[in-house]
mmCIF file of C-alpha atoms and ligand atoms in Angstrom:
data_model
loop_
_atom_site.group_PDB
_atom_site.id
_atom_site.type_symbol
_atom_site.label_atom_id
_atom_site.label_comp_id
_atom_site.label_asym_id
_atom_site.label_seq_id
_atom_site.Cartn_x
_atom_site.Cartn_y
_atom_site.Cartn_z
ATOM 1 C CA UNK A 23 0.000 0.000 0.000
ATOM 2 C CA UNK A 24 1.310 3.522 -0.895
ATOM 3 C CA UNK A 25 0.304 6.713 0.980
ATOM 4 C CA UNK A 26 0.965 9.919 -0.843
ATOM 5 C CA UNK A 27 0.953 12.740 1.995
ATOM 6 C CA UNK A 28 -0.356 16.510 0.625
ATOM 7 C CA UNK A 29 2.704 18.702 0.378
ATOM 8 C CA UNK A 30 3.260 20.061 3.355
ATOM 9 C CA UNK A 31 1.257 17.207 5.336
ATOM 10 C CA UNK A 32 1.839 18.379 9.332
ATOM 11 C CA UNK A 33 4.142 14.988 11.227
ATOM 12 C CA UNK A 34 1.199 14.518 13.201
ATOM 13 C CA UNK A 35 -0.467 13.686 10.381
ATOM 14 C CA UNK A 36 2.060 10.830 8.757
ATOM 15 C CA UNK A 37 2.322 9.713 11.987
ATOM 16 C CA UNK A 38 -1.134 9.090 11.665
ATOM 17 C CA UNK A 39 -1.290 7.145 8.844
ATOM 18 C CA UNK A 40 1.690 5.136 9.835
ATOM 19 C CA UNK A 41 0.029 4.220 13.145
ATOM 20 C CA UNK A 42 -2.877 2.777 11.165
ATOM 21 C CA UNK A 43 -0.656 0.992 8.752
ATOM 22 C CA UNK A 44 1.353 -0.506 11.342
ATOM 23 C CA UNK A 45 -1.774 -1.422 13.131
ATOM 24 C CA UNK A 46 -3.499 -3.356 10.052
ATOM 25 C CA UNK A 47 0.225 -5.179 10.353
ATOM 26 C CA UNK A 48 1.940 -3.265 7.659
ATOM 27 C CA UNK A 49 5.690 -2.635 7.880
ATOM 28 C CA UNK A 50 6.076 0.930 7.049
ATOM 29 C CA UNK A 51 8.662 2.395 5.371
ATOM 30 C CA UNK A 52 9.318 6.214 4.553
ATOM 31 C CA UNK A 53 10.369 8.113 1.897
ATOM 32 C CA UNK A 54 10.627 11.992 2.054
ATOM 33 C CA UNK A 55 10.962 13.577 -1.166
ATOM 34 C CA UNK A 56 11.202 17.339 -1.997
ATOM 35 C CA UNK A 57 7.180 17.969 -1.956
ATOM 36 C CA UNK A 58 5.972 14.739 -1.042
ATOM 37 C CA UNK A 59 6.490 12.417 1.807
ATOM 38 C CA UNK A 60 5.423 9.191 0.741
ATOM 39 C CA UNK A 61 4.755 6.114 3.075
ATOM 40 C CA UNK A 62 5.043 2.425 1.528
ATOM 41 C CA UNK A 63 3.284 0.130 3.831
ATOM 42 C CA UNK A 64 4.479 -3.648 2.903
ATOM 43 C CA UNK A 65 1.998 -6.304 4.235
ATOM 44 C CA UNK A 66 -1.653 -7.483 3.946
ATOM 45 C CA UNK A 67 -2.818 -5.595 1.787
ATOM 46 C CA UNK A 68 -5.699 -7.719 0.066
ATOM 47 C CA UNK A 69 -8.681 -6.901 1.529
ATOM 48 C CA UNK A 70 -7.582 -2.961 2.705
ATOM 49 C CA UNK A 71 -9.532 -0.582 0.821
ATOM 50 C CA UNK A 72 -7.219 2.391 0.099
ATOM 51 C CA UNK A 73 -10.390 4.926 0.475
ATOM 52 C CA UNK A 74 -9.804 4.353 4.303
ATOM 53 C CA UNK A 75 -6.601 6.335 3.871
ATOM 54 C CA UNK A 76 -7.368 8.748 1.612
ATOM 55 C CA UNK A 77 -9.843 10.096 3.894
ATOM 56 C CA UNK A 78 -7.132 10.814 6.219
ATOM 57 C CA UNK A 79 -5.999 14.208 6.548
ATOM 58 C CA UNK A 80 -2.904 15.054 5.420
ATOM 59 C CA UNK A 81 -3.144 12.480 2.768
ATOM 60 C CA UNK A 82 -3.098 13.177 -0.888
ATOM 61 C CA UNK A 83 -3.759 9.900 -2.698
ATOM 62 C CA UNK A 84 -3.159 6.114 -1.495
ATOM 63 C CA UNK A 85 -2.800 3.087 -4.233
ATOM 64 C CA UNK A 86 -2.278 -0.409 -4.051
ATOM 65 C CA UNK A 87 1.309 -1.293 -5.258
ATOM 66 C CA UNK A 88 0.730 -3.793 -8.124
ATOM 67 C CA UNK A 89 4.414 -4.939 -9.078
ATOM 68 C CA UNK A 90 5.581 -7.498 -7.266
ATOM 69 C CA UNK A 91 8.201 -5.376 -5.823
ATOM 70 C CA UNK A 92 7.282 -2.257 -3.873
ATOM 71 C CA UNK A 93 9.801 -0.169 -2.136
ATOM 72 C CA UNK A 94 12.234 -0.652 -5.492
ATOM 73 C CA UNK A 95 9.188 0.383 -7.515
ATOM 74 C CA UNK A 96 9.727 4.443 -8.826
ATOM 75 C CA UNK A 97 6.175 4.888 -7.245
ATOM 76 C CA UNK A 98 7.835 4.831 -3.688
ATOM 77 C CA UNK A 99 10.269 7.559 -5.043
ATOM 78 C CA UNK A 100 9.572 9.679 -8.260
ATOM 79 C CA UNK A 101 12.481 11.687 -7.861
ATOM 80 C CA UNK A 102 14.511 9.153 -8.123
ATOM 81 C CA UNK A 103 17.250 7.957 -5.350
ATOM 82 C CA UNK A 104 21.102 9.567 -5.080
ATOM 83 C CA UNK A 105 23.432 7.517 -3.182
ATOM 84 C CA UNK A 106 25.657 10.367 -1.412
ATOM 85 C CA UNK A 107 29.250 9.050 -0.312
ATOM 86 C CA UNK A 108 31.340 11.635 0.877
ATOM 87 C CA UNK A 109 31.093 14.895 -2.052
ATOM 88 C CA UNK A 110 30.189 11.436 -4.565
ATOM 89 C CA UNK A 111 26.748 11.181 -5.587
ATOM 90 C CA UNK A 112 25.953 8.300 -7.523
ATOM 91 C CA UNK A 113 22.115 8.851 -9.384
ATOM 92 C CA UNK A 114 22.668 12.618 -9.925
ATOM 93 C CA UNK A 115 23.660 15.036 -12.322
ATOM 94 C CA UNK A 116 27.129 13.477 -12.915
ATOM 95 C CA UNK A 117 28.361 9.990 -14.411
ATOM 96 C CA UNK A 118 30.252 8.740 -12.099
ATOM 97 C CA UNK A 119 33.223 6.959 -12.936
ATOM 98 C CA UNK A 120 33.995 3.435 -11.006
ATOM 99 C CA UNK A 121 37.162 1.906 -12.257
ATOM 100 C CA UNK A 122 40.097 -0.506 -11.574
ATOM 101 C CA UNK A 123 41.826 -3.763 -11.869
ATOM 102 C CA UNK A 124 39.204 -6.974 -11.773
ATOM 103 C CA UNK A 125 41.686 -8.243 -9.104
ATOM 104 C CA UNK A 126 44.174 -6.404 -6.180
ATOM 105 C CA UNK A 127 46.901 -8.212 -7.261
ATOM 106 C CA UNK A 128 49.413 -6.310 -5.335
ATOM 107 C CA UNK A 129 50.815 -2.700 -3.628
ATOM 108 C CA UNK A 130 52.665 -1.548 -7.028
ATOM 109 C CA UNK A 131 49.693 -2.522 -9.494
ATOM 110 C CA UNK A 132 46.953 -1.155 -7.266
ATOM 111 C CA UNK A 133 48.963 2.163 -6.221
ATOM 112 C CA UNK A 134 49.679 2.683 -10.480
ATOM 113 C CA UNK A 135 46.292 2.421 -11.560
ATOM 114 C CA UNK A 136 44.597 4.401 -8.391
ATOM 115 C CA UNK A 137 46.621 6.852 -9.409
ATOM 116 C CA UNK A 138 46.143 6.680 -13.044
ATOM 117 C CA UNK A 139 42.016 6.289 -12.605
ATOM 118 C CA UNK A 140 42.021 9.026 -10.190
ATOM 119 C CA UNK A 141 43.919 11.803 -12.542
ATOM 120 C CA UNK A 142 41.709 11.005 -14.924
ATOM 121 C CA UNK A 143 38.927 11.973 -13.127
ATOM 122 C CA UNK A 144 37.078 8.036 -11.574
ATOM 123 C CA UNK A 145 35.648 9.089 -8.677
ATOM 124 C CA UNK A 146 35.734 5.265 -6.955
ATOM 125 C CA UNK A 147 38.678 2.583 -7.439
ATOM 126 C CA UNK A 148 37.324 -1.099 -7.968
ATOM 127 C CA UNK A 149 38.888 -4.326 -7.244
ATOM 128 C CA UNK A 150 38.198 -7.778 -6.345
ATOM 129 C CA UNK A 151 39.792 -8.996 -2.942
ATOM 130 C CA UNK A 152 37.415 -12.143 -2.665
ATOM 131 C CA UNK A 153 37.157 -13.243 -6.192
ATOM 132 C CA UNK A 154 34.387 -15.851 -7.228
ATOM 133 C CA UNK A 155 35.983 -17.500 -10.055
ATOM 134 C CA UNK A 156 34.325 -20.282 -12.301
ATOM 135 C CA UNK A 157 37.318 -22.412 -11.618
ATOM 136 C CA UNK A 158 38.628 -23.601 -8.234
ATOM 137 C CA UNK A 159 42.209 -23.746 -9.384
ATOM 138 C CA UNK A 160 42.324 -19.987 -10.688
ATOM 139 C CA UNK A 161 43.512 -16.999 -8.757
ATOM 140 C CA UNK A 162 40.867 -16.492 -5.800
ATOM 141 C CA UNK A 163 42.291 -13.194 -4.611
ATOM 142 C CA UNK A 164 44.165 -11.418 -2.042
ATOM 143 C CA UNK A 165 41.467 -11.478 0.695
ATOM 144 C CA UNK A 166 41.594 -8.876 3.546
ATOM 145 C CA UNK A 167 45.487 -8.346 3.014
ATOM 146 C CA UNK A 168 44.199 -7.373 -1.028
ATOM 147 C CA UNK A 169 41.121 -4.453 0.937
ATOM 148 C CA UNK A 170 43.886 -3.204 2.868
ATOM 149 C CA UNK A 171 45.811 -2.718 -0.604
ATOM 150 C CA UNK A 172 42.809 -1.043 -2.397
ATOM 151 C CA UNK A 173 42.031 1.483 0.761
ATOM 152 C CA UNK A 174 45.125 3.048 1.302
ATOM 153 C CA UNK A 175 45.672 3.544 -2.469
ATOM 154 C CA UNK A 176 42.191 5.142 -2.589
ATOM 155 C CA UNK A 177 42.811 7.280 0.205
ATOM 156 C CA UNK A 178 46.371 8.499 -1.266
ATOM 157 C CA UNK A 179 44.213 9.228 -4.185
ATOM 158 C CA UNK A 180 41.134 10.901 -3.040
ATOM 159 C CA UNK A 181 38.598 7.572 -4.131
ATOM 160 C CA UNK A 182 36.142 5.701 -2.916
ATOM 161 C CA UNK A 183 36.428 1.678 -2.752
ATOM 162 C CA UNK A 184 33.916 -0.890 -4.221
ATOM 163 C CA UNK A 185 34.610 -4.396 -3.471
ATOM 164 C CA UNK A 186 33.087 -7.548 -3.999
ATOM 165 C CA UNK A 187 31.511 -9.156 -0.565
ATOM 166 C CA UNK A 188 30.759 -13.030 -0.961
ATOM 167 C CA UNK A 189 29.028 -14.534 1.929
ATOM 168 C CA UNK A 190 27.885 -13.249 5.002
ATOM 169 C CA UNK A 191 31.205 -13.995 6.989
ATOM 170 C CA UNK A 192 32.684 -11.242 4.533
ATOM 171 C CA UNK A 193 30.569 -8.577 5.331
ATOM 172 C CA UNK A 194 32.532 -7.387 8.883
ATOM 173 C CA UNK A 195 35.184 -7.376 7.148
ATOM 174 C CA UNK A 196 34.337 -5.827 3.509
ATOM 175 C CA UNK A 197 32.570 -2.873 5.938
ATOM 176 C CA UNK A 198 35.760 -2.001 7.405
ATOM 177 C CA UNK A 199 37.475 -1.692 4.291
ATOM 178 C CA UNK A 200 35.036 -0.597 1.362
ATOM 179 C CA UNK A 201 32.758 2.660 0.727
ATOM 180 C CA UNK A 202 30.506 -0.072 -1.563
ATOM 181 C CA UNK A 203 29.742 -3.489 -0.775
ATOM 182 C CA UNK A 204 29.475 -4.908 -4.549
ATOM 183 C CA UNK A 205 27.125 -8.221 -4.838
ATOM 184 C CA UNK A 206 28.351 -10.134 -7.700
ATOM 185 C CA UNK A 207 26.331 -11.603 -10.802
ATOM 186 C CA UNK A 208 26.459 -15.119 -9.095
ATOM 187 C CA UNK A 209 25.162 -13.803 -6.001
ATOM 188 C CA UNK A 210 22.162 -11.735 -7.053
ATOM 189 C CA UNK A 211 19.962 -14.275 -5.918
ATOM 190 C CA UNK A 212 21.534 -15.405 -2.867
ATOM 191 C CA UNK A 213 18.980 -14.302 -0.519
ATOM 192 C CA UNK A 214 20.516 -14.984 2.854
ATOM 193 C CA UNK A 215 23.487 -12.523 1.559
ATOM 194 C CA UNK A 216 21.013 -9.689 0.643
ATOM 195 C CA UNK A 217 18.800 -10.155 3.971
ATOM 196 C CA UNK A 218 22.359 -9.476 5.616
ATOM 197 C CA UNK A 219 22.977 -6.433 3.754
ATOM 198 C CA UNK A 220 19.823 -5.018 4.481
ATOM 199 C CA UNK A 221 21.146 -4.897 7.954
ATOM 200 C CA UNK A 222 23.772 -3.240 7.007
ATOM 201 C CA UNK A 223 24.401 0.736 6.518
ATOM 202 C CA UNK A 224 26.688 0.915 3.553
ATOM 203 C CA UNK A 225 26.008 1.310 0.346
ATOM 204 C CA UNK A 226 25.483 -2.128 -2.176
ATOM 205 C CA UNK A 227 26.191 -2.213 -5.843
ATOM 206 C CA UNK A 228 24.058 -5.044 -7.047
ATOM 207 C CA UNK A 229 24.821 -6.867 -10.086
ATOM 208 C CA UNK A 230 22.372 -8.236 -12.178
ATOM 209 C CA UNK A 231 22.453 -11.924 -12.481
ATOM 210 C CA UNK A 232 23.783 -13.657 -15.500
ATOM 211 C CA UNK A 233 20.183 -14.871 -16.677
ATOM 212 C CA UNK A 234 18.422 -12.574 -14.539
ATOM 213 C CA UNK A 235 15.371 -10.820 -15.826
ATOM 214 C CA UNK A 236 14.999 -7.146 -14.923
ATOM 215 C CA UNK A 237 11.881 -8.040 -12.404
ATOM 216 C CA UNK A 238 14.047 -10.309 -11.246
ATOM 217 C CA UNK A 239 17.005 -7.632 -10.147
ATOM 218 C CA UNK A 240 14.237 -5.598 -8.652
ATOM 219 C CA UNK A 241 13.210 -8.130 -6.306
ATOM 220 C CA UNK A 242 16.609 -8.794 -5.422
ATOM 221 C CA UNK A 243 17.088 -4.959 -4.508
ATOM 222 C CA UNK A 244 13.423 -5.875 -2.428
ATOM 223 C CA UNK A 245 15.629 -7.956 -0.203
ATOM 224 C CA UNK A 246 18.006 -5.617 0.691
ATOM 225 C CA UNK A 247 15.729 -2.546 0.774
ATOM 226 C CA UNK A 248 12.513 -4.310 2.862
ATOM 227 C CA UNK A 249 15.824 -4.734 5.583
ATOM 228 C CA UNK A 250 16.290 -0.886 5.684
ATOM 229 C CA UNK A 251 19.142 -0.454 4.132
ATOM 230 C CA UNK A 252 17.842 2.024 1.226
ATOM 231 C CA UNK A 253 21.387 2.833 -0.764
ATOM 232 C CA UNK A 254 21.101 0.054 -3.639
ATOM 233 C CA UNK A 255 22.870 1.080 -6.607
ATOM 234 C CA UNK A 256 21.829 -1.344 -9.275
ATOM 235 C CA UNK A 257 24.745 -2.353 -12.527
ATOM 236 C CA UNK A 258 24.130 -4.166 -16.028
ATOM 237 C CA UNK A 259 26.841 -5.972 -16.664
ATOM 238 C CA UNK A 260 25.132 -8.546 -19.468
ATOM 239 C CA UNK A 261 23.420 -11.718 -19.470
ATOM 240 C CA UNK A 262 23.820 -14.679 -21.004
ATOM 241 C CA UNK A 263 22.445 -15.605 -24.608
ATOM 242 C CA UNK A 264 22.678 -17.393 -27.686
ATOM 243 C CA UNK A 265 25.188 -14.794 -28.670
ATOM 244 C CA UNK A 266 29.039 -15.560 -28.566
ATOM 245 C CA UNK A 267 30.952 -13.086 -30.122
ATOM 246 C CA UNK A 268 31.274 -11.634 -26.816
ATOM 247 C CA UNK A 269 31.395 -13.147 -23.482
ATOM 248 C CA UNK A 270 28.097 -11.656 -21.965
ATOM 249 C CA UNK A 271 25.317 -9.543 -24.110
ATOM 250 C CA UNK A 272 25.185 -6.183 -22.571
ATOM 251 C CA UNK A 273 21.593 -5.594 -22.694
ATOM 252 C CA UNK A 274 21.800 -1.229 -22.867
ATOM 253 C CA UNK A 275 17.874 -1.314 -22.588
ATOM 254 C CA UNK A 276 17.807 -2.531 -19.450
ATOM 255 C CA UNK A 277 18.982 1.236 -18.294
ATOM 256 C CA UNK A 278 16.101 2.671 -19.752
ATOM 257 C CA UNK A 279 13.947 0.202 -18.675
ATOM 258 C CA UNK A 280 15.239 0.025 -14.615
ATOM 259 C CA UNK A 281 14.848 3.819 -14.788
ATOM 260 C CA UNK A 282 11.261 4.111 -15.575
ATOM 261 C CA UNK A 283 10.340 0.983 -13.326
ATOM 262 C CA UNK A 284 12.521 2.149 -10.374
ATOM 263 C CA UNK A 285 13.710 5.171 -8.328
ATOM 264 C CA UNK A 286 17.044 2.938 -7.775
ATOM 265 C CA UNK A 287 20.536 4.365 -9.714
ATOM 266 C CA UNK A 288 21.614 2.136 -12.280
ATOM 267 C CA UNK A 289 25.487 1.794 -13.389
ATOM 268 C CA UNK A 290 26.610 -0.311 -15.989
ATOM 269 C CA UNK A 291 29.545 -2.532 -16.332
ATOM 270 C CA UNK A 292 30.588 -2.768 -20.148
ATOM 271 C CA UNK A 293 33.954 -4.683 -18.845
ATOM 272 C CA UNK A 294 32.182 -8.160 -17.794
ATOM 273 C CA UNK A 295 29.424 -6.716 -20.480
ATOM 274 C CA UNK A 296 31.349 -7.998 -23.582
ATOM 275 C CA UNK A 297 34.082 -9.735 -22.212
ATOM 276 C CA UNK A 298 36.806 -7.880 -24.777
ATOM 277 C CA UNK A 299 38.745 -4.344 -24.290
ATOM 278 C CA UNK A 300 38.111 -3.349 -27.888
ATOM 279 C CA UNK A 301 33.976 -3.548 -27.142
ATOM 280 C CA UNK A 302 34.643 -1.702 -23.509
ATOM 281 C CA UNK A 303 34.599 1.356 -24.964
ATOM 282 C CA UNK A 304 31.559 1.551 -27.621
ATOM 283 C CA UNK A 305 29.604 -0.078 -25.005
ATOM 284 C CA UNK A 306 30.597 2.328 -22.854
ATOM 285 C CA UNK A 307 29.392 5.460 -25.029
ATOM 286 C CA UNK A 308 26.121 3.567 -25.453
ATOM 287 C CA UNK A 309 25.700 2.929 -21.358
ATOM 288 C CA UNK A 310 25.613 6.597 -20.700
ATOM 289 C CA UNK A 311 24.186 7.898 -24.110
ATOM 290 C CA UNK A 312 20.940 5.593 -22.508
ATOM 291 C CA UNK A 313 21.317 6.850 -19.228
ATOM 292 C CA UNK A 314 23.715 5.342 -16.492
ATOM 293 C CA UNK A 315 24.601 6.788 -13.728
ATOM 294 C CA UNK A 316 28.292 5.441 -13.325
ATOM 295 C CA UNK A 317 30.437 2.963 -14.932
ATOM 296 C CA UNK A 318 32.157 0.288 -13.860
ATOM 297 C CA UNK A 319 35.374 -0.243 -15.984
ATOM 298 C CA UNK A 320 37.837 -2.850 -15.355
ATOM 299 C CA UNK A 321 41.234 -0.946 -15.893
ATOM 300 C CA UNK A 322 44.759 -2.549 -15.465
ATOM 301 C CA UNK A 323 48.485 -1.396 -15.817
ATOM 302 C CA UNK A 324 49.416 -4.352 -17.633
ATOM 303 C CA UNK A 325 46.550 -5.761 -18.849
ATOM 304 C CA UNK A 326 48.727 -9.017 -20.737
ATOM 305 C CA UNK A 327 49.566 -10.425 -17.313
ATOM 306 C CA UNK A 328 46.559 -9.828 -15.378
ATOM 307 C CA UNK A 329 45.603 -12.485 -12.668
ATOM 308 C CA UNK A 330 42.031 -12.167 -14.232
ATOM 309 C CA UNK A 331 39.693 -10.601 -17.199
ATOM 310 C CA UNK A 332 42.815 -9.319 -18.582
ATOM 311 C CA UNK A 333 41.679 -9.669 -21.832
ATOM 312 C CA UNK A 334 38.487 -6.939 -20.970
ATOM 313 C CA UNK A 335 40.527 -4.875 -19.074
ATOM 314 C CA UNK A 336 41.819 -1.492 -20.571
ATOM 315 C CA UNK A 337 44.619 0.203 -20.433
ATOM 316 C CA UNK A 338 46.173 3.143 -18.649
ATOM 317 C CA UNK A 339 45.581 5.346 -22.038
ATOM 318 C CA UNK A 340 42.301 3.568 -23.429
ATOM 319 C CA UNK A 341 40.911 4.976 -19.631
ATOM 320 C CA UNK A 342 42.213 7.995 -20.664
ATOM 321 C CA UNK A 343 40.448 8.391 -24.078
ATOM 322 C CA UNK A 344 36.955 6.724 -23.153
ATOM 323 C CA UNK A 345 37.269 9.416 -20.620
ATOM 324 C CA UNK A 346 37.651 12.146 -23.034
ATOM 325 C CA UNK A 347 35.098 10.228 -25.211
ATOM 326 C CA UNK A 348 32.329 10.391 -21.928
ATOM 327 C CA UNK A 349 33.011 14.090 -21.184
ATOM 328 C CA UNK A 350 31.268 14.805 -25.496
ATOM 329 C CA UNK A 351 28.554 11.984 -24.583
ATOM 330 C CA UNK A 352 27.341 12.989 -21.058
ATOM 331 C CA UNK A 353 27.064 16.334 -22.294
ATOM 332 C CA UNK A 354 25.102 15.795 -25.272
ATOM 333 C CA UNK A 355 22.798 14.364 -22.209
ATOM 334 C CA UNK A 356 22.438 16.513 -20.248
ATOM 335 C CA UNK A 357 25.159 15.302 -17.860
ATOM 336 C CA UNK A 358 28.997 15.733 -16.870
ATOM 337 C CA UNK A 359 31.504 13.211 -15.999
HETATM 338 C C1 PEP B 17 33.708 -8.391 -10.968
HETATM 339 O O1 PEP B 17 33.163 -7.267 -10.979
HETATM 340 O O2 PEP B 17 34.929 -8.554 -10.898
HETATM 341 C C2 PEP B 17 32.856 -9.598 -11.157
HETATM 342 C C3 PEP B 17 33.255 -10.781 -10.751
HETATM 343 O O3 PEP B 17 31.725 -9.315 -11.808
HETATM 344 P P1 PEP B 17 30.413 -10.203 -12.091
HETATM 345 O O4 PEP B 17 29.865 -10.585 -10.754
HETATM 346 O O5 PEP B 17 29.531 -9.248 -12.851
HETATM 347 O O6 PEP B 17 30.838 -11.379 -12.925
HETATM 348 MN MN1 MN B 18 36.380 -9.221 -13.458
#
C-alpha cells in the first residue's frame, strides 16, 4: 500500500497514517521527497480498501502497489534515489566513474592504476579482494590483506572503494574496508546474503544476475531494501544468450527500462558486459548515451599479465580516451563526468 501525503502534510499527520498501517500489520517504510512524503506500507494488503486512507488528513492519494516489488518500484520515489558518499553522488547530475583492476593483485599494481584512474577523473577505485571465479584452481584473490591494498591507495588518491563481498562472513570485514559493498552476478539471488545487507548501513552495488530478468534484479534490490538499508545502486553488466561473439550480451535497454520501473541508480559494467577491451569502450558510449549513472570499468596497468579478465581490461591510455570520449557523450545528455 502507498500513501501519498499533501505537500506540506503536518508529522502529526504521517504519523497518523503510519500508526494505522502498522496497526493493520503493515511494515512501514518512509520516503521523504522534496514535496511529497510518501509512506510504503508492505503487508496485507488484500482486503484494505485504500479509500480508508485517503480520507485521512494530510493524505493526498493512497494506491495499491501492483508490481511485485514495492519499495524498489519508482512509485515509492519519483524523484529518483542519489546515493551520497562523501562529495560522490551516484544517481545525480554526474556519471560517475567506477574503475580498476578486476583483481588487487598487489601494492605496485593497485597504487599505479589508483593513481592513473584518479587523474583522470574516476571518482571510486574497484577491485576484487574475494574473487568468485568459475574455476577452483584460478587466482581467488588477495582477501583482507588485497582491501587493505585497495584502501590506502584510494585514500592516497582521493577515491572511494567498491569491493566484492561473498558470503555473510565477509561482510565485517568488507565494511571495514570498502565505501561499496558490490554483490556479484552469481550472487544476485543469494537471498541470505542480501537479507544481511539489508542490515547493514553501507552502500550495495548489485549486479544483475547472469540470466536474470529485470523483475528479477528488482526483487533482489526488495531484499536488501525491505531490511532498511535504502542505498542500492543497481549495474548491467550482461546476461547470457545465444550470442558468442562476446562473453556476456550487454543488454543497454535494461537502463532505460530500470529507470522508468525504479527510483534505484543504475550503473553499468561494459567490462564483464562484452568480455573484450576493444567492445569496452563503444559499449561504454552507449551505457551513458541511454542513461547510467556510473560505470564500472575494469582498468589494469598491464593488462597481458593480469591475474584475471585481462583480456576486458583497458589500459592506462584507453581509460584515458573513453574518458575524453564520456566528457562529449554525457554532455550531449544533459550530464557531466
Ligand atoms: C567483478 O566485478 O569482478 C565480477 C566478478 O563481476 P560479475 O559478478 O559481474 O561477474
Ligand atoms: Mn572481473
Amino acid at each position: 500500500m502507498l500513501v501519498v501525503m499533501q505537500e506540506g502534510a503536518e508529522e502529526s499527520q504521517i504519523q497518523k497514517v503510519i500508526d494505522r498501517l502498522v496497526a493493520m500489520g503493515f511494515i512501514v517504510h518512509r520516503s521523504s521527497g522534496v514535496m511529497h512524503t510518501v509512506l510504503g506500507g508492505v503487508g496485507p494488503v488484500g482486503d484494505v480498501d485504500p479509500a480508508e486512507f485517503e480520507v485521512m488528513e494530510g493524505v493526498k492519494e493512497c494506491h495499491r502497489i501492483v508490481s511485485p516489488y514495492k519499495l524498489a518500484s519508482r512509485s515509492f520515489k519519483p524523484g529518483g534515489t542519489v546515493v551520497k558518499i562523501r562529495d560522490v553522488e551516484i544517481g545525480g547530475e554526474r556519471v560517475v566513474m567506477m574503475a580498476g583492476p578486476c583483481s588487487v593483485e598487489s601494492r605496485d599494481q593497485i597504487e599505479q592504476i589508483a593513481a592513473a584512474v584518479a587523474r583522470d577523473g574516476a571518482r571510486v577505485i574497484r577491485g576484487g579482494a574475494f574473487k568468485p571465479r568459475s574455476s577452483p584452481y584460478s587466482f581467488q584473490g588477495l582477501g583482507e590483506e588485497g582491501l587493505r591494498m585497495l584502501r590506502e591507495a584510494a585514500d592516497r588518491n582521493g577515491l572511494l572503494v567498491v569491493s566484492e563481498v561473498m558470503d555473510q562472513t565477509q561482510i565485517p570485514v568488507l565494511a571495514e574496508y570498502a565505501d561499496i559493498l558490490q554483490v556479484g552476478a552469481r550472487n544476485m539471488q543469494n537471498f541470505n546474503l542480501l537479507r544481511e545487507l539489508g542490515q547493514v548501513r553501507k552502500p550495495i552495488l548489485l549486479k544483475r544476475g547472469i540470466s536474470a530478468t529485470v523483475e528479477e534484479l528488482l526483487l533482489s534490490a526488495e531484499y536488501i531494501l525491505s531490511g532498511g538499508n535504502y542505498e542500492v545502486i543497481l549495474c548491467e553488466r550482461g546476461i547470457r544468450t545465444f550470442e558468442n561473439s562476446t562473453r556476456n550480451t550487454m543488454d543497454i535497454s535494461a537502463i532505460p527500462v530500470v529507470k522508468s520501473l525504479s527510483h534505484l541508480p543504475i550503473v553499468a559494467d561494459p567490462s564483464h558486459g562484452t568480455g573484450r577491451r576493444d567492445k569496452v569502450l563503444p559499449m561504454a558510449r552507449a551505457a551513458v548515451a541511454a542513461g547510467a549513472d556510473g560505470l564500472l570499468v575494469e582498468v589494469h596497468q598491464d593488462p597481458d599479465h593480469a591475474l584475471s579478465d585481462g583480456a576486458q581490461s583497458l589500459r592506462l591510455q584507453q581509460f584515458t580516451e573513453l574518458m575524453e570520449q564520456l566528457r562529449i557523450i554525457a554532455k550531449a545528455v544533459g550530464r557531466s563526468v
